[in-house]
Amino acid sequence: MKEFVFITGNQHKADYLAKWLGGPIDHRAVESLEELQTLDLQTVVEHKARGAYAAVQKPVLVEDVALAFSALGKLPGTFVKYFLEEVGTTGLCQMIENFDDRRATASIMYGYFDGTEMQFFEGHVDGVVAPEPRRSDEATAWKSSLSWNSIFIPNGSDKTYAQMTDEELEPFSHRKQAIEKLRVFLES
């Protein structure tokens, strides 16, 4: 398997990736990474991967996510983290409460960069925005109020991501889709 450093300060993301890749992974936070401001997920990921490689001088893997509400075009998109910080999950739900269209698309993209070759691995899941945040009792980092998992209901389910167990989430996971593509690349 190709080696890499997963650039994240989120232990849950590192654990999830390790679980789906079938073994431990090297990961670390790189605080000095500049966040590029654009709605183009691939541009964000490429910029982050190149900056991470410059910082660690080893092959790197980065990720970024987007949540786009159909009623708002591409928004909040790659800016969802900032929307969550400012208005929270309740505020995100309220932004589209007067729209008939509650459709949304959850997207993730991993970027692998070894100093020469850039590879992208993405996953997308369509769904709807819940009228209000809904979580299960077992609170975990990805089910927290600073995650949009409590407002996204994937098509084919009546639960938000945050209400699902790991087993229930698996068939609806945009992250799993992207990791499966990544795994094929890493094992080639």
Short mmCIF file of N, CA and C in Angstrom, two decimals:
data_model
loop_
_atom_site.label_atom_id
_atom_site.label_comp_id
_atom_site.label_asym_id
_atom_site.label_seq_id
_atom_site.Cartn_x
_atom_site.Cartn_y
_atom_site.Cartn_z
N MET A 1 0.85 -1.18 0.00
CA MET A 1 0.00 0.00 0.00
C MET A 1 0.89 1.24 0.00
N LYS A 2 0.50 2.23 -0.81
CA LYS A 2 1.24 3.50 -0.83
C LYS A 2 1.17 4.14 0.55
N GLU A 3 2.28 4.75 0.96
CA GLU A 3 2.31 5.42 2.25
C GLU A 3 1.94 6.89 2.10
N PHE A 4 1.39 7.47 3.17
CA PHE A 4 0.99 8.86 3.17
C PHE A 4 0.79 9.31 4.61
N VAL A 5 0.75 10.61 4.78
CA VAL A 5 0.37 11.22 6.05
C VAL A 5 -1.00 11.85 5.83
N PHE A 6 -1.98 11.45 6.63
CA PHE A 6 -3.31 12.04 6.54
C PHE A 6 -3.29 13.33 7.36
N ILE A 7 -3.56 14.44 6.70
CA ILE A 7 -3.50 15.74 7.34
C ILE A 7 -4.87 16.09 7.91
N THR A 8 -4.98 15.92 9.22
CA THR A 8 -6.21 16.27 9.93
C THR A 8 -5.91 16.43 11.40
N GLY A 9 -6.63 17.33 12.03
CA GLY A 9 -6.55 17.47 13.47
C GLY A 9 -7.72 16.78 14.14
N ASN A 10 -8.57 16.12 13.33
CA ASN A 10 -9.78 15.47 13.83
C ASN A 10 -9.51 13.97 14.00
N GLN A 11 -9.39 13.53 15.24
CA GLN A 11 -9.10 12.13 15.53
C GLN A 11 -10.17 11.21 14.98
N HIS A 12 -11.43 11.64 15.04
CA HIS A 12 -12.51 10.79 14.52
C HIS A 12 -12.34 10.52 13.03
N LYS A 13 -11.98 11.55 12.26
CA LYS A 13 -11.76 11.35 10.83
C LYS A 13 -10.62 10.38 10.58
N ALA A 14 -9.55 10.51 11.36
CA ALA A 14 -8.41 9.60 11.22
C ALA A 14 -8.81 8.17 11.57
N ASP A 15 -9.58 8.01 12.64
CA ASP A 15 -10.03 6.68 13.05
C ASP A 15 -10.95 6.06 11.98
N TYR A 16 -11.84 6.87 11.43
CA TYR A 16 -12.77 6.39 10.41
C TYR A 16 -12.00 5.93 9.17
N LEU A 17 -11.03 6.72 8.75
CA LEU A 17 -10.23 6.36 7.58
C LEU A 17 -9.45 5.08 7.85
N ALA A 18 -8.85 4.98 9.02
CA ALA A 18 -8.09 3.77 9.38
C ALA A 18 -9.00 2.54 9.37
N LYS A 19 -10.20 2.70 9.89
CA LYS A 19 -11.16 1.59 9.91
C LYS A 19 -11.45 1.10 8.49
N TRP A 20 -11.73 2.03 7.59
CA TRP A 20 -12.12 1.65 6.23
C TRP A 20 -10.95 1.23 5.36
N LEU A 21 -9.74 1.65 5.73
CA LEU A 21 -8.57 1.20 4.98
C LEU A 21 -7.98 -0.08 5.59
N GLY A 22 -8.46 -0.45 6.77
CA GLY A 22 -8.08 -1.73 7.36
C GLY A 22 -6.78 -1.74 8.14
N GLY A 23 -6.37 -0.60 8.68
CA GLY A 23 -5.16 -0.57 9.50
C GLY A 23 -4.81 0.82 9.94
N PRO A 24 -3.82 0.93 10.81
CA PRO A 24 -3.44 2.25 11.32
C PRO A 24 -2.88 3.14 10.21
N ILE A 25 -3.08 4.43 10.39
CA ILE A 25 -2.55 5.41 9.44
C ILE A 25 -1.81 6.48 10.20
N ASP A 26 -0.81 7.05 9.54
CA ASP A 26 -0.08 8.17 10.10
C ASP A 26 -0.91 9.42 9.84
N HIS A 27 -1.17 10.20 10.88
CA HIS A 27 -1.92 11.45 10.67
C HIS A 27 -1.37 12.52 11.58
N ARG A 28 -1.54 13.75 11.14
CA ARG A 28 -1.13 14.89 11.97
C ARG A 28 -1.85 16.14 11.48
N ALA A 29 -1.93 17.08 12.39
CA ALA A 29 -2.49 18.39 12.05
C ALA A 29 -1.37 19.28 11.52
N VAL A 30 -1.69 20.10 10.56
CA VAL A 30 -0.77 21.11 10.07
C VAL A 30 -1.52 22.43 10.20
N GLU A 31 -1.23 23.14 11.26
CA GLU A 31 -1.97 24.36 11.59
C GLU A 31 -1.75 25.50 10.60
N SER A 32 -0.63 25.48 9.90
CA SER A 32 -0.29 26.60 9.03
C SER A 32 -0.94 26.54 7.65
N LEU A 33 -1.81 25.55 7.40
CA LEU A 33 -2.43 25.44 6.09
C LEU A 33 -3.43 26.57 5.86
N GLU A 34 -3.27 27.25 4.76
CA GLU A 34 -4.18 28.32 4.38
C GLU A 34 -5.40 27.71 3.71
N GLU A 35 -6.59 28.12 4.15
CA GLU A 35 -7.84 27.65 3.54
C GLU A 35 -8.18 28.53 2.35
N LEU A 36 -8.23 27.96 1.18
CA LEU A 36 -8.61 28.69 -0.02
C LEU A 36 -10.12 28.89 -0.02
N GLN A 37 -10.59 30.06 -0.37
CA GLN A 37 -12.01 30.39 -0.35
C GLN A 37 -12.60 30.32 -1.75
N THR A 38 -13.25 29.20 -2.04
CA THR A 38 -13.92 29.00 -3.32
C THR A 38 -14.98 27.93 -3.12
N LEU A 39 -15.97 27.92 -3.97
CA LEU A 39 -17.01 26.88 -3.92
C LEU A 39 -16.60 25.63 -4.70
N ASP A 40 -15.45 25.65 -5.35
CA ASP A 40 -14.98 24.50 -6.12
C ASP A 40 -14.21 23.55 -5.20
N LEU A 41 -14.84 22.44 -4.86
CA LEU A 41 -14.26 21.48 -3.91
C LEU A 41 -12.90 20.97 -4.36
N GLN A 42 -12.75 20.67 -5.64
CA GLN A 42 -11.46 20.16 -6.13
C GLN A 42 -10.36 21.20 -5.98
N THR A 43 -10.66 22.45 -6.24
CA THR A 43 -9.66 23.51 -6.08
C THR A 43 -9.23 23.63 -4.62
N VAL A 44 -10.19 23.55 -3.70
CA VAL A 44 -9.89 23.60 -2.27
C VAL A 44 -8.97 22.45 -1.88
N VAL A 45 -9.32 21.24 -2.32
CA VAL A 45 -8.55 20.04 -1.95
C VAL A 45 -7.14 20.10 -2.55
N GLU A 46 -7.03 20.50 -3.80
CA GLU A 46 -5.71 20.57 -4.41
C GLU A 46 -4.81 21.58 -3.69
N HIS A 47 -5.35 22.73 -3.38
CA HIS A 47 -4.59 23.76 -2.67
C HIS A 47 -4.14 23.24 -1.30
N LYS A 48 -5.03 22.58 -0.60
CA LYS A 48 -4.71 22.05 0.71
C LYS A 48 -3.64 20.96 0.61
N ALA A 49 -3.75 20.08 -0.39
CA ALA A 49 -2.78 18.99 -0.56
C ALA A 49 -1.39 19.54 -0.87
N ARG A 50 -1.31 20.51 -1.75
CA ARG A 50 0.00 21.09 -2.10
C ARG A 50 0.62 21.79 -0.88
N GLY A 51 -0.18 22.50 -0.11
CA GLY A 51 0.32 23.15 1.10
C GLY A 51 0.76 22.15 2.14
N ALA A 52 0.01 21.07 2.29
CA ALA A 52 0.36 20.03 3.26
C ALA A 52 1.66 19.34 2.87
N TYR A 53 1.81 19.06 1.56
CA TYR A 53 3.06 18.43 1.11
C TYR A 53 4.25 19.34 1.38
N ALA A 54 4.09 20.61 1.13
CA ALA A 54 5.17 21.57 1.38
C ALA A 54 5.56 21.58 2.86
N ALA A 55 4.57 21.38 3.73
CA ALA A 55 4.82 21.41 5.17
C ALA A 55 5.49 20.13 5.69
N VAL A 56 5.09 18.96 5.17
CA VAL A 56 5.62 17.70 5.74
C VAL A 56 6.64 17.00 4.85
N GLN A 57 6.72 17.40 3.57
CA GLN A 57 7.69 16.82 2.62
C GLN A 57 7.58 15.30 2.50
N LYS A 58 6.35 14.81 2.58
CA LYS A 58 6.03 13.39 2.38
C LYS A 58 4.71 13.33 1.63
N PRO A 59 4.39 12.20 1.00
CA PRO A 59 3.07 12.07 0.38
C PRO A 59 1.97 12.33 1.41
N VAL A 60 0.98 13.09 1.01
CA VAL A 60 -0.09 13.48 1.93
C VAL A 60 -1.46 13.12 1.37
N LEU A 61 -2.38 12.99 2.29
CA LEU A 61 -3.79 12.82 1.98
C LEU A 61 -4.54 13.89 2.75
N VAL A 62 -5.39 14.64 2.06
CA VAL A 62 -6.23 15.66 2.70
C VAL A 62 -7.67 15.39 2.30
N GLU A 63 -8.57 16.02 3.00
CA GLU A 63 -9.97 15.90 2.64
C GLU A 63 -10.67 17.22 2.86
N ASP A 64 -11.77 17.38 2.17
CA ASP A 64 -12.66 18.50 2.44
C ASP A 64 -14.06 18.05 2.06
N VAL A 65 -15.05 18.73 2.62
CA VAL A 65 -16.44 18.37 2.39
C VAL A 65 -17.22 19.59 1.93
N ALA A 66 -18.39 19.32 1.37
CA ALA A 66 -19.31 20.39 0.98
C ALA A 66 -20.73 19.89 1.19
N LEU A 67 -21.60 20.80 1.52
CA LEU A 67 -23.02 20.51 1.62
C LEU A 67 -23.75 21.60 0.86
N ALA A 68 -24.35 21.24 -0.25
CA ALA A 68 -25.02 22.22 -1.11
C ALA A 68 -26.53 22.05 -1.03
N PHE A 69 -27.23 23.14 -0.75
CA PHE A 69 -28.69 23.14 -0.72
C PHE A 69 -29.17 23.54 -2.12
N SER A 70 -30.01 22.74 -2.72
CA SER A 70 -30.52 23.05 -4.07
C SER A 70 -31.16 24.43 -4.13
N ALA A 71 -31.89 24.81 -3.09
CA ALA A 71 -32.58 26.10 -3.07
C ALA A 71 -31.61 27.28 -3.04
N LEU A 72 -30.36 27.03 -2.63
CA LEU A 72 -29.36 28.10 -2.51
C LEU A 72 -28.22 27.93 -3.50
N GLY A 73 -28.46 27.19 -4.57
CA GLY A 73 -27.41 26.97 -5.57
C GLY A 73 -26.33 26.06 -5.00
N LYS A 74 -25.11 26.56 -4.92
CA LYS A 74 -24.00 25.76 -4.40
C LYS A 74 -23.74 26.02 -2.91
N LEU A 75 -24.52 26.88 -2.28
CA LEU A 75 -24.29 27.23 -0.88
C LEU A 75 -24.99 26.28 0.07
N PRO A 76 -24.48 26.08 1.26
CA PRO A 76 -23.25 26.63 1.78
C PRO A 76 -21.99 26.01 1.19
N GLY A 77 -22.10 24.84 0.57
CA GLY A 77 -20.98 24.25 -0.15
C GLY A 77 -19.75 24.07 0.72
N THR A 78 -18.60 24.45 0.18
CA THR A 78 -17.33 24.30 0.90
C THR A 78 -17.23 25.25 2.10
N PHE A 79 -18.15 26.20 2.19
CA PHE A 79 -18.17 27.15 3.30
C PHE A 79 -19.01 26.65 4.47
N VAL A 80 -19.48 25.42 4.42
CA VAL A 80 -20.41 24.91 5.44
C VAL A 80 -19.84 25.03 6.85
N LYS A 81 -18.55 24.84 7.00
CA LYS A 81 -17.90 24.97 8.32
C LYS A 81 -18.14 26.38 8.89
N TYR A 82 -18.00 27.40 8.06
CA TYR A 82 -18.18 28.78 8.50
C TYR A 82 -19.64 29.08 8.80
N PHE A 83 -20.54 28.52 8.00
CA PHE A 83 -21.97 28.68 8.26
C PHE A 83 -22.31 28.06 9.61
N LEU A 84 -21.76 26.87 9.88
CA LEU A 84 -22.02 26.21 11.16
C LEU A 84 -21.50 27.02 12.34
N GLU A 85 -20.32 27.60 12.18
CA GLU A 85 -19.74 28.42 13.25
C GLU A 85 -20.60 29.65 13.53
N GLU A 86 -21.20 30.22 12.50
CA GLU A 86 -21.97 31.46 12.65
C GLU A 86 -23.42 31.23 13.05
N VAL A 87 -24.09 30.25 12.43
CA VAL A 87 -25.53 30.09 12.66
C VAL A 87 -25.91 28.72 13.22
N GLY A 88 -24.97 27.79 13.25
CA GLY A 88 -25.27 26.45 13.77
C GLY A 88 -26.19 25.66 12.86
N THR A 89 -26.49 24.47 13.29
CA THR A 89 -27.34 23.59 12.47
C THR A 89 -28.77 24.11 12.40
N THR A 90 -29.26 24.68 13.50
CA THR A 90 -30.62 25.24 13.49
C THR A 90 -30.71 26.37 12.48
N GLY A 91 -29.71 27.23 12.44
CA GLY A 91 -29.68 28.33 11.49
C GLY A 91 -29.65 27.85 10.05
N LEU A 92 -28.89 26.76 9.80
CA LEU A 92 -28.86 26.20 8.44
C LEU A 92 -30.26 25.72 8.04
N CYS A 93 -30.96 25.06 8.94
CA CYS A 93 -32.32 24.60 8.64
C CYS A 93 -33.24 25.79 8.37
N GLN A 94 -33.10 26.83 9.17
CA GLN A 94 -33.95 28.02 9.02
C GLN A 94 -33.70 28.74 7.70
N MET A 95 -32.50 28.65 7.17
CA MET A 95 -32.18 29.33 5.91
C MET A 95 -33.07 28.88 4.76
N ILE A 96 -33.52 27.64 4.83
CA ILE A 96 -34.34 27.15 3.71
C ILE A 96 -35.77 26.79 4.13
N GLU A 97 -36.18 27.22 5.32
CA GLU A 97 -37.51 26.85 5.79
C GLU A 97 -38.64 27.42 4.92
N ASN A 98 -38.40 28.50 4.21
CA ASN A 98 -39.44 29.08 3.36
C ASN A 98 -39.36 28.61 1.91
N PHE A 99 -38.48 27.67 1.64
CA PHE A 99 -38.36 27.10 0.29
C PHE A 99 -39.09 25.76 0.24
N ASP A 100 -39.73 25.49 -0.89
CA ASP A 100 -40.35 24.18 -1.09
C ASP A 100 -39.29 23.12 -1.33
N ASP A 101 -38.17 23.52 -1.87
CA ASP A 101 -37.09 22.61 -2.24
C ASP A 101 -36.11 22.45 -1.08
N ARG A 102 -36.12 21.29 -0.44
CA ARG A 102 -35.22 21.02 0.69
C ARG A 102 -34.10 20.06 0.28
N ARG A 103 -33.95 19.82 -1.02
CA ARG A 103 -32.92 18.88 -1.48
C ARG A 103 -31.53 19.42 -1.19
N ALA A 104 -30.61 18.47 -0.95
CA ALA A 104 -29.22 18.83 -0.66
C ALA A 104 -28.32 17.72 -1.17
N THR A 105 -27.07 18.06 -1.41
CA THR A 105 -26.06 17.08 -1.80
C THR A 105 -24.88 17.19 -0.86
N ALA A 106 -24.53 16.06 -0.26
CA ALA A 106 -23.35 15.97 0.60
C ALA A 106 -22.20 15.45 -0.27
N SER A 107 -21.07 16.13 -0.22
CA SER A 107 -19.91 15.75 -1.03
C SER A 107 -18.66 15.71 -0.17
N ILE A 108 -17.77 14.81 -0.54
CA ILE A 108 -16.46 14.74 0.09
C ILE A 108 -15.44 14.48 -1.00
N MET A 109 -14.25 15.01 -0.80
CA MET A 109 -13.17 14.73 -1.74
C MET A 109 -11.88 14.56 -0.94
N TYR A 110 -11.18 13.48 -1.24
CA TYR A 110 -9.83 13.26 -0.72
C TYR A 110 -8.86 13.62 -1.84
N GLY A 111 -7.76 14.19 -1.44
CA GLY A 111 -6.70 14.49 -2.39
C GLY A 111 -5.40 13.87 -1.91
N TYR A 112 -4.74 13.13 -2.80
CA TYR A 112 -3.45 12.51 -2.51
C TYR A 112 -2.41 13.22 -3.36
N PHE A 113 -1.32 13.66 -2.72
CA PHE A 113 -0.27 14.34 -3.46
C PHE A 113 1.08 13.85 -2.95
N ASP A 114 1.91 13.38 -3.88
CA ASP A 114 3.23 12.86 -3.50
C ASP A 114 4.36 13.80 -3.91
N GLY A 115 4.04 15.03 -4.23
CA GLY A 115 5.03 15.99 -4.69
C GLY A 115 5.08 16.10 -6.20
N THR A 116 4.54 15.09 -6.88
CA THR A 116 4.49 15.08 -8.33
C THR A 116 3.07 14.81 -8.83
N GLU A 117 2.50 13.73 -8.33
CA GLU A 117 1.19 13.26 -8.81
C GLU A 117 0.08 13.67 -7.84
N MET A 118 -1.00 14.25 -8.40
CA MET A 118 -2.18 14.63 -7.63
C MET A 118 -3.32 13.71 -8.05
N GLN A 119 -3.97 13.10 -7.09
CA GLN A 119 -5.11 12.22 -7.35
C GLN A 119 -6.29 12.67 -6.49
N PHE A 120 -7.50 12.56 -7.03
CA PHE A 120 -8.71 12.94 -6.31
C PHE A 120 -9.65 11.76 -6.22
N PHE A 121 -10.35 11.65 -5.07
CA PHE A 121 -11.29 10.56 -4.83
C PHE A 121 -12.51 11.19 -4.17
N GLU A 122 -13.65 11.11 -4.85
CA GLU A 122 -14.81 11.81 -4.33
C GLU A 122 -16.02 10.91 -4.16
N GLY A 123 -16.92 11.38 -3.33
CA GLY A 123 -18.19 10.71 -3.11
C GLY A 123 -19.28 11.76 -2.93
N HIS A 124 -20.48 11.44 -3.41
CA HIS A 124 -21.62 12.36 -3.30
C HIS A 124 -22.85 11.56 -2.92
N VAL A 125 -23.68 12.14 -2.07
CA VAL A 125 -24.95 11.53 -1.70
C VAL A 125 -26.01 12.62 -1.74
N ASP A 126 -27.11 12.33 -2.40
CA ASP A 126 -28.24 13.26 -2.44
C ASP A 126 -29.18 12.96 -1.29
N GLY A 127 -29.86 14.00 -0.84
CA GLY A 127 -30.80 13.84 0.26
C GLY A 127 -31.59 15.12 0.45
N VAL A 128 -32.06 15.32 1.67
CA VAL A 128 -32.82 16.52 2.02
C VAL A 128 -32.32 17.06 3.35
N VAL A 129 -32.66 18.32 3.59
CA VAL A 129 -32.34 18.96 4.86
C VAL A 129 -33.53 18.75 5.80
N ALA A 130 -33.26 18.24 6.98
CA ALA A 130 -34.30 18.04 7.99
C ALA A 130 -34.87 19.40 8.42
N PRO A 131 -36.12 19.45 8.86
CA PRO A 131 -36.69 20.72 9.34
C PRO A 131 -35.95 21.28 10.56
N GLU A 132 -35.35 20.39 11.34
CA GLU A 132 -34.57 20.80 12.51
C GLU A 132 -33.53 19.73 12.79
N PRO A 133 -32.46 20.07 13.50
CA PRO A 133 -31.41 19.08 13.79
C PRO A 133 -31.96 17.89 14.57
N ARG A 134 -31.48 16.70 14.20
CA ARG A 134 -31.87 15.47 14.89
C ARG A 134 -30.62 14.62 15.09
N ARG A 135 -30.37 14.23 16.35
CA ARG A 135 -29.22 13.40 16.71
C ARG A 135 -29.67 12.19 17.50
N SER A 136 -28.80 11.19 17.56
CA SER A 136 -29.06 10.05 18.44
C SER A 136 -28.54 10.40 19.83
N ASP A 137 -28.78 9.55 20.78
CA ASP A 137 -28.33 9.80 22.15
C ASP A 137 -26.83 9.72 22.31
N GLU A 138 -26.19 8.81 21.56
CA GLU A 138 -24.74 8.66 21.72
C GLU A 138 -24.03 9.77 20.95
N ALA A 139 -23.55 10.75 21.70
CA ALA A 139 -22.88 11.91 21.10
C ALA A 139 -21.44 11.56 20.75
N THR A 140 -21.09 11.78 19.50
CA THR A 140 -19.71 11.62 19.06
C THR A 140 -19.32 12.89 18.32
N ALA A 141 -18.06 13.02 18.01
CA ALA A 141 -17.57 14.24 17.37
C ALA A 141 -18.32 14.54 16.08
N TRP A 142 -18.56 13.52 15.26
CA TRP A 142 -19.21 13.78 13.97
C TRP A 142 -20.70 13.97 14.11
N LYS A 143 -21.23 13.77 15.30
CA LYS A 143 -22.65 14.01 15.54
C LYS A 143 -22.86 15.30 16.31
N SER A 144 -21.80 16.09 16.50
CA SER A 144 -21.87 17.30 17.31
C SER A 144 -22.59 18.43 16.58
N SER A 145 -22.82 19.51 17.30
CA SER A 145 -23.51 20.67 16.71
C SER A 145 -22.64 21.39 15.69
N LEU A 146 -21.34 21.13 15.67
CA LEU A 146 -20.47 21.74 14.66
C LEU A 146 -20.31 20.83 13.45
N SER A 147 -21.23 19.93 13.27
CA SER A 147 -21.27 19.05 12.11
C SER A 147 -22.67 19.15 11.50
N TRP A 148 -22.73 19.08 10.19
CA TRP A 148 -24.03 19.14 9.54
C TRP A 148 -24.70 17.76 9.47
N ASN A 149 -24.10 16.75 10.06
CA ASN A 149 -24.67 15.40 10.04
C ASN A 149 -26.06 15.33 10.69
N SER A 150 -26.37 16.26 11.58
CA SER A 150 -27.67 16.21 12.26
C SER A 150 -28.80 16.82 11.43
N ILE A 151 -28.49 17.38 10.25
CA ILE A 151 -29.55 17.96 9.43
C ILE A 151 -29.67 17.31 8.06
N PHE A 152 -28.76 16.39 7.72
CA PHE A 152 -28.77 15.78 6.38
C PHE A 152 -29.41 14.39 6.45
N ILE A 153 -30.48 14.21 5.68
CA ILE A 153 -31.17 12.93 5.57
C ILE A 153 -30.91 12.40 4.15
N PRO A 154 -30.12 11.33 4.02
CA PRO A 154 -29.85 10.82 2.67
C PRO A 154 -31.09 10.18 2.06
N ASN A 155 -31.18 10.28 0.74
CA ASN A 155 -32.29 9.62 0.05
C ASN A 155 -32.31 8.14 0.41
N GLY A 156 -33.51 7.62 0.68
CA GLY A 156 -33.66 6.21 1.04
C GLY A 156 -33.68 5.98 2.54
N SER A 157 -33.54 7.05 3.32
CA SER A 157 -33.56 6.93 4.78
C SER A 157 -34.52 7.96 5.35
N ASP A 158 -34.98 7.72 6.57
CA ASP A 158 -35.77 8.72 7.28
C ASP A 158 -34.99 9.28 8.47
N LYS A 159 -33.71 8.89 8.57
CA LYS A 159 -32.84 9.35 9.65
C LYS A 159 -31.77 10.29 9.10
N THR A 160 -31.35 11.22 9.96
CA THR A 160 -30.19 12.03 9.62
C THR A 160 -28.94 11.17 9.82
N TYR A 161 -27.84 11.60 9.22
CA TYR A 161 -26.57 10.91 9.46
C TYR A 161 -26.30 10.76 10.95
N ALA A 162 -26.59 11.80 11.73
CA ALA A 162 -26.28 11.79 13.16
C ALA A 162 -27.18 10.87 13.97
N GLN A 163 -28.28 10.41 13.40
CA GLN A 163 -29.15 9.47 14.09
C GLN A 163 -28.77 8.02 13.79
N MET A 164 -27.92 7.82 12.81
CA MET A 164 -27.59 6.47 12.36
C MET A 164 -26.42 5.87 13.14
N THR A 165 -26.48 4.56 13.31
CA THR A 165 -25.31 3.85 13.80
C THR A 165 -24.32 3.75 12.64
N ASP A 166 -23.09 3.35 12.92
CA ASP A 166 -22.11 3.17 11.84
C ASP A 166 -22.61 2.18 10.80
N GLU A 167 -23.29 1.13 11.25
CA GLU A 167 -23.80 0.11 10.32
C GLU A 167 -24.93 0.67 9.46
N GLU A 168 -25.80 1.49 10.04
CA GLU A 168 -26.89 2.10 9.27
C GLU A 168 -26.35 3.12 8.27
N LEU A 169 -25.30 3.81 8.65
CA LEU A 169 -24.73 4.85 7.80
C LEU A 169 -24.03 4.29 6.57
N GLU A 170 -23.45 3.13 6.71
CA GLU A 170 -22.58 2.58 5.65
C GLU A 170 -23.17 2.66 4.24
N PRO A 171 -24.41 2.22 3.99
CA PRO A 171 -24.90 2.28 2.60
C PRO A 171 -25.20 3.69 2.09
N PHE A 172 -25.20 4.67 2.98
CA PHE A 172 -25.52 6.05 2.61
C PHE A 172 -24.31 6.97 2.68
N SER A 173 -23.14 6.44 2.95
CA SER A 173 -21.98 7.26 3.26
C SER A 173 -21.25 7.77 2.02
N HIS A 174 -21.20 9.08 1.85
CA HIS A 174 -20.40 9.68 0.79
C HIS A 174 -18.92 9.46 1.09
N ARG A 175 -18.57 9.44 2.37
CA ARG A 175 -17.19 9.21 2.80
C ARG A 175 -16.74 7.80 2.40
N LYS A 176 -17.59 6.82 2.62
CA LYS A 176 -17.25 5.44 2.26
C LYS A 176 -17.04 5.31 0.74
N GLN A 177 -17.89 5.97 -0.04
CA GLN A 177 -17.73 5.94 -1.50
C GLN A 177 -16.34 6.40 -1.90
N ALA A 178 -15.93 7.53 -1.35
CA ALA A 178 -14.63 8.10 -1.70
C ALA A 178 -13.48 7.23 -1.20
N ILE A 179 -13.63 6.67 0.01
CA ILE A 179 -12.57 5.83 0.58
C ILE A 179 -12.39 4.55 -0.23
N GLU A 180 -13.46 4.01 -0.75
CA GLU A 180 -13.34 2.80 -1.59
C GLU A 180 -12.50 3.10 -2.84
N LYS A 181 -12.71 4.26 -3.44
CA LYS A 181 -11.90 4.66 -4.61
C LYS A 181 -10.45 4.88 -4.19
N LEU A 182 -10.26 5.52 -3.04
CA LEU A 182 -8.92 5.75 -2.51
C LEU A 182 -8.20 4.43 -2.25
N ARG A 183 -8.89 3.48 -1.67
CA ARG A 183 -8.29 2.18 -1.36
C ARG A 183 -7.75 1.50 -2.62
N VAL A 184 -8.52 1.51 -3.68
CA VAL A 184 -8.07 0.90 -4.95
C VAL A 184 -6.77 1.56 -5.41
N PHE A 185 -6.72 2.89 -5.34
CA PHE A 185 -5.51 3.62 -5.73
C PHE A 185 -4.32 3.25 -4.83
N LEU A 186 -4.52 3.25 -3.53
CA LEU A 186 -3.43 2.98 -2.60
C LEU A 186 -2.88 1.57 -2.73
N GLU A 187 -3.73 0.64 -3.13
CA GLU A 187 -3.29 -0.76 -3.26
C GLU A 187 -2.72 -1.07 -4.63
N SER A 188 -2.81 -0.12 -5.57
CA SER A 188 -2.30 -0.38 -6.92
C SER A 188 -0.80 -0.14 -7.01
#
